[in-house]
Tab-separated table of C-alpha atoms in Angstrom:
chain	number	residue	atom	x	y	z
A	1148	UNK	CA	0.341	0.096	-0.049
A	1149	UNK	CA	1.380	3.695	-0.892
A	1150	UNK	CA	2.079	5.763	2.147
A	1151	UNK	CA	-0.299	7.924	4.095
A	1152	UNK	CA	0.686	10.971	2.053
A	1153	UNK	CA	0.444	9.417	-1.325
A	1154	UNK	CA	-2.722	7.153	-0.188
A	1155	UNK	CA	-5.613	6.528	-2.933
A	1156	UNK	CA	-7.922	3.619	-2.823
A	1157	UNK	CA	-7.059	0.699	-4.314
A	1158	UNK	CA	-8.762	-0.337	-8.413
A	1159	UNK	CA	-10.016	-3.601	-9.362
A	1160	UNK	CA	-10.780	-4.078	-12.690
A	1161	UNK	CA	-11.202	-6.874	-14.810
A	1162	UNK	CA	-7.529	-7.035	-16.214
A	1163	UNK	CA	-6.102	-6.526	-12.917
A	1164	UNK	CA	-7.608	-9.349	-11.171
A	1165	UNK	CA	-7.920	-11.786	-14.416
A	1166	UNK	CA	-11.721	-11.913	-14.340
A	1167	UNK	CA	-14.358	-11.329	-16.973
A	1168	UNK	CA	-15.334	-7.672	-17.401
A	1169	UNK	CA	-19.320	-8.845	-16.216
A	1170	UNK	CA	-21.065	-8.646	-13.075
A	1171	UNK	CA	-20.613	-12.431	-12.440
A	1172	UNK	CA	-17.005	-12.016	-13.169
A	1173	UNK	CA	-17.005	-9.602	-10.107
A	1174	UNK	CA	-18.879	-12.029	-8.230
A	1175	UNK	CA	-16.410	-14.678	-9.013
A	1176	UNK	CA	-13.511	-12.711	-7.616
A	1177	UNK	CA	-15.074	-11.593	-5.228
A	1178	UNK	CA	-15.833	-15.426	-3.630
A	1179	UNK	CA	-12.182	-16.536	-4.765
A	1180	UNK	CA	-10.937	-13.153	-1.770
A	1181	UNK	CA	-10.250	-15.384	1.210
A	1182	UNK	CA	-9.783	-12.303	3.989
A	1183	UNK	CA	-11.791	-9.490	3.095
A	1184	UNK	CA	-11.715	-7.818	6.202
A	1185	UNK	CA	-7.779	-7.998	6.014
A	1186	UNK	CA	-7.437	-6.315	2.710
A	1187	UNK	CA	-10.075	-3.488	4.209
A	1188	UNK	CA	-8.008	-2.701	7.121
A	1189	UNK	CA	-4.275	-2.821	4.855
A	1190	UNK	CA	-5.988	-0.431	1.635
A	1191	UNK	CA	-8.677	1.631	3.563
A	1192	UNK	CA	-11.033	1.628	0.181
A	1193	UNK	CA	-11.473	-0.260	-3.086
A	1194	UNK	CA	-12.829	0.906	-5.898
A	1195	UNK	CA	-14.627	-2.003	-8.335
A	1196	UNK	CA	-14.079	-0.680	-11.879
A	1197	UNK	CA	-15.033	-2.385	-15.176
A	1198	UNK	CA	-17.466	-4.840	-14.588
A	1199	UNK	CA	-20.677	-3.185	-15.588
A	1200	UNK	CA	-22.992	-4.282	-12.048
A	1201	UNK	CA	-26.322	-3.716	-12.624
A	1202	UNK	CA	-29.548	-2.994	-10.087
A	1203	UNK	CA	-30.289	-6.936	-10.738
A	1204	UNK	CA	-26.701	-8.256	-9.480
A	1205	UNK	CA	-26.591	-5.447	-6.769
A	1206	UNK	CA	-28.234	-7.894	-4.180
A	1207	UNK	CA	-25.572	-10.713	-5.093
A	1208	UNK	CA	-22.409	-8.443	-4.900
A	1209	UNK	CA	-23.821	-6.712	-1.669
A	1210	UNK	CA	-24.033	-10.110	-0.153
A	1211	UNK	CA	-20.658	-10.967	-0.241
A	1212	UNK	CA	-19.265	-7.208	0.569
A	1213	UNK	CA	-21.267	-6.722	3.295
A	1214	UNK	CA	-22.125	-9.832	5.002
A	1215	UNK	CA	-24.613	-8.181	7.634
A	1216	UNK	CA	-26.291	-5.506	6.120
A	1217	UNK	CA	-27.582	-3.297	8.233
A	1218	UNK	CA	-30.606	-0.767	8.850
A	1219	UNK	CA	-29.676	3.199	8.680
A	1220	UNK	CA	-31.336	3.593	12.221
A	1221	UNK	CA	-30.605	6.720	13.916
A	1222	UNK	CA	-29.291	8.313	10.647
A	1223	UNK	CA	-29.413	11.724	10.227
A	1224	UNK	CA	-28.975	12.245	6.510
A	1225	UNK	CA	-32.377	12.792	4.615
A	1226	UNK	CA	-32.680	9.325	2.190
A	1227	UNK	CA	-34.795	6.988	0.401
A	1228	UNK	CA	-34.716	3.355	1.325
A	1229	UNK	CA	-34.977	1.701	-1.997
A	1230	UNK	CA	-34.304	-2.207	-1.276
A	1231	UNK	CA	-33.141	-4.981	1.420
A	1232	UNK	CA	-31.543	-2.294	3.479
A	1233	UNK	CA	-30.064	-0.080	0.316
A	1234	UNK	CA	-30.766	3.441	0.298
A	1235	UNK	CA	-29.589	6.657	-1.920
A	1236	UNK	CA	-26.947	8.465	-0.745
A	1237	UNK	CA	-27.696	11.895	0.873
A	1238	UNK	CA	-30.309	13.772	-0.765
A	1239	UNK	CA	-28.899	16.997	-1.145
A	1240	UNK	CA	-29.199	19.788	-3.787
A	1241	UNK	CA	-26.387	18.754	-6.376
A	1242	UNK	CA	-24.971	22.161	-6.200
A	1243	UNK	CA	-24.078	21.264	-2.737
A	1244	UNK	CA	-20.437	19.742	-1.433
A	1245	UNK	CA	-21.144	17.301	1.162
A	1246	UNK	CA	-18.033	17.622	3.559
A	1247	UNK	CA	-15.741	14.806	4.740
A	1248	UNK	CA	-17.313	12.204	7.619
A	1249	UNK	CA	-17.437	8.614	8.966
A	1250	UNK	CA	-20.672	7.363	8.504
A	1251	UNK	CA	-22.983	7.971	11.704
A	1252	UNK	CA	-19.547	8.549	13.671
A	1253	UNK	CA	-22.086	10.724	16.263
A	1254	UNK	CA	-23.974	7.218	17.300
A	1255	UNK	CA	-22.976	4.670	19.740
A	1256	UNK	CA	-22.451	2.267	17.373
A	1257	UNK	CA	-21.588	2.966	13.833
A	1258	UNK	CA	-21.362	0.637	10.587
A	1259	UNK	CA	-17.440	-1.086	9.777
A	1260	UNK	CA	-18.047	-0.680	6.234
A	1261	UNK	CA	-19.727	1.031	3.757
A	1262	UNK	CA	-20.731	0.493	-0.287
A	1263	UNK	CA	-21.465	2.331	-2.618
A	1264	UNK	CA	-23.245	1.499	-5.845
A	1265	UNK	CA	-23.393	4.255	-9.263
A	1266	UNK	CA	-26.666	3.572	-10.765
A	1267	UNK	CA	-26.216	6.700	-12.933
A	1268	UNK	CA	-23.280	8.246	-13.298
A	1269	UNK	CA	-24.083	12.335	-13.517
A	1270	UNK	CA	-22.937	14.670	-16.351
A	1271	UNK	CA	-19.949	16.491	-14.530
A	1272	UNK	CA	-18.635	16.068	-11.230
A	1273	UNK	CA	-20.512	14.406	-8.743
A	1274	UNK	CA	-17.107	12.662	-7.182
A	1275	UNK	CA	-17.459	10.693	-4.064
A	1276	UNK	CA	-14.224	12.007	-2.106
A	1277	UNK	CA	-12.856	9.642	0.601
A	1278	UNK	CA	-9.872	10.786	3.131
A	1279	UNK	CA	-7.457	8.847	5.222
A	1280	UNK	CA	-8.606	9.536	8.499
A	1281	UNK	CA	-4.654	9.604	9.857
A	1282	UNK	CA	-3.874	11.953	7.228
A	1283	UNK	CA	-7.275	14.226	8.100
A	1284	UNK	CA	-6.082	14.479	12.015
A	1285	UNK	CA	-2.643	15.237	11.143
A	1286	UNK	CA	-3.694	17.922	9.019
A	1287	UNK	CA	-5.381	19.510	11.887
A	1288	UNK	CA	-3.919	22.661	13.746
A	1289	UNK	CA	-2.619	21.124	17.339
A	1290	UNK	CA	-4.780	23.399	19.277
A	1291	UNK	CA	-8.009	22.042	17.525
A	1292	UNK	CA	-7.015	18.570	18.263
A	1293	UNK	CA	-6.508	19.304	22.064
A	1294	UNK	CA	-9.748	21.489	21.737
A	1295	UNK	CA	-11.454	18.435	20.658
A	1296	UNK	CA	-9.294	15.860	23.217
A	1297	UNK	CA	-12.550	15.591	25.939
A	1298	UNK	CA	-14.910	14.982	22.875
A	1299	UNK	CA	-18.119	16.362	21.668
A	1300	UNK	CA	-21.962	16.611	22.266
A	1301	UNK	CA	-24.534	16.055	19.903
A	1302	UNK	CA	-28.190	17.098	20.289
A	1303	UNK	CA	-31.020	16.204	18.213
A	1304	UNK	CA	-34.485	17.565	17.580
A	1305	UNK	CA	-36.655	15.344	15.790
A	1306	UNK	CA	-40.258	16.444	15.146
A	1307	UNK	CA	-43.248	14.503	15.160
A	1308	UNK	CA	-43.800	14.476	11.601
A	1309	UNK	CA	-44.189	18.380	11.218
A	1310	UNK	CA	-41.167	20.517	11.181
A	1311	UNK	CA	-37.967	21.619	10.136
A	1312	UNK	CA	-35.395	18.614	9.525
A	1313	UNK	CA	-35.829	14.454	9.875
A	1314	UNK	CA	-39.161	13.285	12.322
A	1315	UNK	CA	-38.411	10.538	14.672
A	1316	UNK	CA	-40.368	8.111	12.683
A	1317	UNK	CA	-38.043	8.736	9.642
A	1318	UNK	CA	-35.242	8.733	11.889
A	1319	UNK	CA	-35.669	5.893	13.814
A	1320	UNK	CA	-37.582	3.554	10.787
A	1321	UNK	CA	-40.851	2.828	13.332
A	1322	UNK	CA	-43.914	4.894	14.277
A	1323	UNK	CA	-43.940	3.153	17.597
A	1324	UNK	CA	-42.424	5.435	20.700
A	1325	UNK	CA	-41.644	2.486	23.060
A	1326	UNK	CA	-39.563	0.649	19.811
A	1327	UNK	CA	-37.244	4.400	19.757
A	1328	UNK	CA	-37.203	4.588	23.757
A	1329	UNK	CA	-35.684	0.657	24.114
A	1330	UNK	CA	-33.254	1.398	21.091
A	1331	UNK	CA	-31.902	4.989	22.900
A	1332	UNK	CA	-31.908	3.298	26.412
A	1333	UNK	CA	-29.036	1.034	24.984
A	1334	UNK	CA	-27.195	4.098	23.743
A	1335	UNK	CA	-25.783	5.919	26.239
A	1336	UNK	CA	-27.963	8.676	24.919
A	1337	UNK	CA	-30.078	10.912	27.115
A	1338	UNK	CA	-33.875	11.905	25.664
A	1339	UNK	CA	-36.811	13.104	26.384
A	1340	UNK	CA	-40.438	13.735	24.601
A	1341	UNK	CA	-41.176	17.683	24.263
A	1342	UNK	CA	-44.143	19.251	22.862
A	1343	UNK	CA	-46.384	18.465	19.612
A	1344	UNK	CA	-44.704	14.793	19.790
A	1345	UNK	CA	-41.203	15.911	19.085
A	1346	UNK	CA	-37.887	14.257	20.660
A	1347	UNK	CA	-34.651	15.733	21.903
A	1348	UNK	CA	-31.631	13.659	22.148
A	1349	UNK	CA	-28.542	14.019	23.388
A	1350	UNK	CA	-24.786	11.909	23.474
A	1351	UNK	CA	-21.326	12.719	24.322
A	1352	UNK	CA	-19.165	10.699	21.847
A	1353	UNK	CA	-15.192	10.540	21.414
A	1354	UNK	CA	-13.527	12.984	18.770
A	1355	UNK	CA	-11.631	10.800	17.582
A	1356	UNK	CA	-11.668	6.532	17.335
A	1357	UNK	CA	-8.500	4.048	16.759
A	1358	UNK	CA	-9.273	0.965	14.158
A	1359	UNK	CA	-9.795	-2.195	15.697
A	1360	UNK	CA	-7.240	-3.948	13.294
A	1361	UNK	CA	-4.720	-1.773	12.988
A	1362	UNK	CA	-4.957	0.468	15.920
A	1363	UNK	CA	-4.957	3.369	13.766
A	1364	UNK	CA	-6.055	6.746	15.596
A	1365	UNK	CA	-8.335	8.393	13.268
A	1366	UNK	CA	-10.370	12.138	13.391
A	1367	UNK	CA	-13.692	10.416	13.836
A	1368	UNK	CA	-16.568	12.678	14.635
A	1369	UNK	CA	-19.198	15.054	12.478
A	1370	UNK	CA	-19.172	18.229	14.464
A	1371	UNK	CA	-18.498	20.155	11.226
A	1372	UNK	CA	-21.804	18.389	10.115
A	1373	UNK	CA	-23.679	18.895	13.144
A	1374	UNK	CA	-22.656	22.501	13.576
A	1375	UNK	CA	-24.602	25.730	11.921
A	1376	UNK	CA	-20.665	27.308	10.945
A	1377	UNK	CA	-19.957	23.991	8.729
A	1378	UNK	CA	-23.223	25.283	6.343
A	1379	UNK	CA	-21.844	28.493	5.824
A	1380	UNK	CA	-21.824	32.068	7.226
A	1381	UNK	CA	-25.079	32.929	5.393
A	1382	UNK	CA	-26.882	30.052	6.514
A	1383	UNK	CA	-25.750	30.211	9.894
A	1384	UNK	CA	-26.990	33.300	10.350
A	1385	UNK	CA	-30.322	32.455	8.577
A	1386	UNK	CA	-31.040	29.653	10.820
A	1387	UNK	CA	-29.996	31.596	14.333
A	1388	UNK	CA	-32.765	34.319	13.240
A	1389	UNK	CA	-35.196	31.566	12.908
A	1390	UNK	CA	-34.581	29.598	15.972
A	1391	UNK	CA	-32.427	29.357	18.843
A	1392	UNK	CA	-29.036	27.019	18.319
A	1393	UNK	CA	-30.551	24.362	20.899
A	1394	UNK	CA	-33.734	24.344	19.129
A	1395	UNK	CA	-31.937	23.229	15.995
A	1396	UNK	CA	-32.429	19.822	14.444
A	1397	UNK	CA	-29.318	19.144	14.936
A	1398	UNK	CA	-26.461	21.022	16.941
A	1399	UNK	CA	-22.990	20.220	18.881
A	1400	UNK	CA	-20.785	21.618	22.085
A	1401	UNK	CA	-17.887	20.181	23.490
A	1402	UNK	CA	-18.679	17.533	25.459
A	1403	UNK	CA	-18.742	20.175	28.766
A	1404	UNK	CA	-21.479	21.826	26.939
A	1405	UNK	CA	-19.200	24.910	25.578
A	1406	UNK	CA	-19.437	26.287	22.384
A	1407	UNK	CA	-16.882	24.752	19.448
A	1408	UNK	CA	-15.431	27.823	17.586
A	1409	UNK	CA	-16.584	28.356	14.162
A	1410	UNK	CA	-13.043	28.528	12.950
A	1411	UNK	CA	-12.680	25.380	14.353
A	1412	UNK	CA	-15.286	24.225	12.462
A	1413	UNK	CA	-14.347	25.436	9.412
A	1414	UNK	CA	-10.827	24.484	9.407
A	1415	UNK	CA	-12.057	20.647	10.148
A	1416	UNK	CA	-14.643	21.256	6.912
A	1417	UNK	CA	-11.831	22.561	4.824
A	1418	UNK	CA	-8.502	20.577	5.554
A	1419	UNK	CA	-10.658	17.027	5.178
A	1420	UNK	CA	-11.844	17.917	1.776
A	1421	UNK	CA	-8.014	19.340	1.210
A	1422	UNK	CA	-6.720	15.891	2.316
A	1423	UNK	CA	-9.276	14.255	0.222
A	1424	UNK	CA	-8.955	11.638	-2.878
A	1425	UNK	CA	-11.734	12.335	-5.407
A	1426	UNK	CA	-13.702	8.928	-7.043
A	1427	UNK	CA	-15.192	9.622	-10.179
A	1428	UNK	CA	-18.416	7.356	-10.838
A	1429	UNK	CA	-19.254	5.310	-13.818
A	1430	UNK	CA	-22.229	3.380	-14.169
A	1431	UNK	CA	-21.592	0.002	-12.753
A	1432	UNK	CA	-19.074	0.746	-10.326
A	1433	UNK	CA	-18.666	-0.288	-6.791
A	1434	UNK	CA	-16.876	1.759	-3.953
A	1435	UNK	CA	-16.329	0.010	-0.932
A	1436	UNK	CA	-14.585	1.487	2.075
A	1437	UNK	CA	-13.690	1.056	5.725
A	1438	UNK	CA	-15.724	3.569	7.943
A	1439	UNK	CA	-13.230	3.929	10.671
A	1440	UNK	CA	-10.258	4.599	8.452
A	1441	UNK	CA	-11.814	6.370	5.347
A	1442	UNK	CA	-14.247	9.863	5.622
A	1443	UNK	CA	-16.074	10.542	2.438
A	1444	UNK	CA	-18.544	13.044	0.940
A	1445	UNK	CA	-19.663	14.424	-2.245
A	1446	UNK	CA	-18.948	16.909	-4.687
A	1447	UNK	CA	-21.200	18.913	-6.759
A	1448	UNK	CA	-22.357	17.468	-9.978
A	1449	UNK	CA	-24.801	18.493	-12.669
A	1450	UNK	CA	-27.180	16.159	-14.672
A	1451	UNK	CA	-28.830	13.364	-12.953
A	1452	UNK	CA	-27.032	10.963	-10.333
A	1453	UNK	CA	-28.045	8.225	-8.779
A	1454	UNK	CA	-25.511	6.455	-5.872
A	1455	UNK	CA	-26.729	3.749	-4.133
A	1456	UNK	CA	-25.204	3.075	-0.491
A	1457	UNK	CA	-25.150	0.019	2.105
A	1458	UNK	CA	-23.389	-0.668	4.932
A	1459	UNK	CA	-22.262	-3.589	7.058
A	1460	UNK	CA	-20.679	-4.305	10.741
């Protein structure tokens, strides 16, 4: 594997592995990999390109890449479920960049792997940038790393069907309060039902994590995506005019409740994107990433773009 400064995902093509340039060629190749977990721990991310996978073969491929597909329960991004624990990628307008993040790093339990599938490539742009979490951590100023040493506190305000942001029903994929309460009881989060069938959740999490196999310490939080400053000055100002920060659909502070400076947030966001490697999409491609070692995002695009995502423990 290349050194960290020159790291890029491993690209697997039919010619590089002596397989047929078909979905079944990819399936046969994946069945022949003895230790996919070890491969992913070494390479961090793998692109499967040129196998021309279609939605008809996607389940068979995902069953090999993700042995235990997970539901997107307690996920905060807007998505649509389109198959057996298969979802659209984050549904934000195409002109916006989605900053780097590790999926559900704010939660008590996160997926170990993510697989992305390009069902339709965009006309222009739309790459999925991926960043080595060790490099992202090293790119931050020492005072920023020190400020986050105690962790962060994430807060969610989930409405009951009408309001800004996601509802608790969509977030937890259930209409049952009892099921939500049972789930939250096992997460270490604090929560309360508020007026108009809304739910407020608060949880303290670390700012970094260590990979269970390699032991590498990586930047592993979504402070820049939960903080209004990560949305840009104009958007942040508009939100603060509508409601106080504690009433926003999501917000974040340091673990002790003290505010995170906006300049820390913009540094985290910008240096993550600057340290990233773009994975361009062609219809039928797949990208598999280790969700602890690698963060991901999205570049702006034009034309229709459909990238699906699934996750596994």
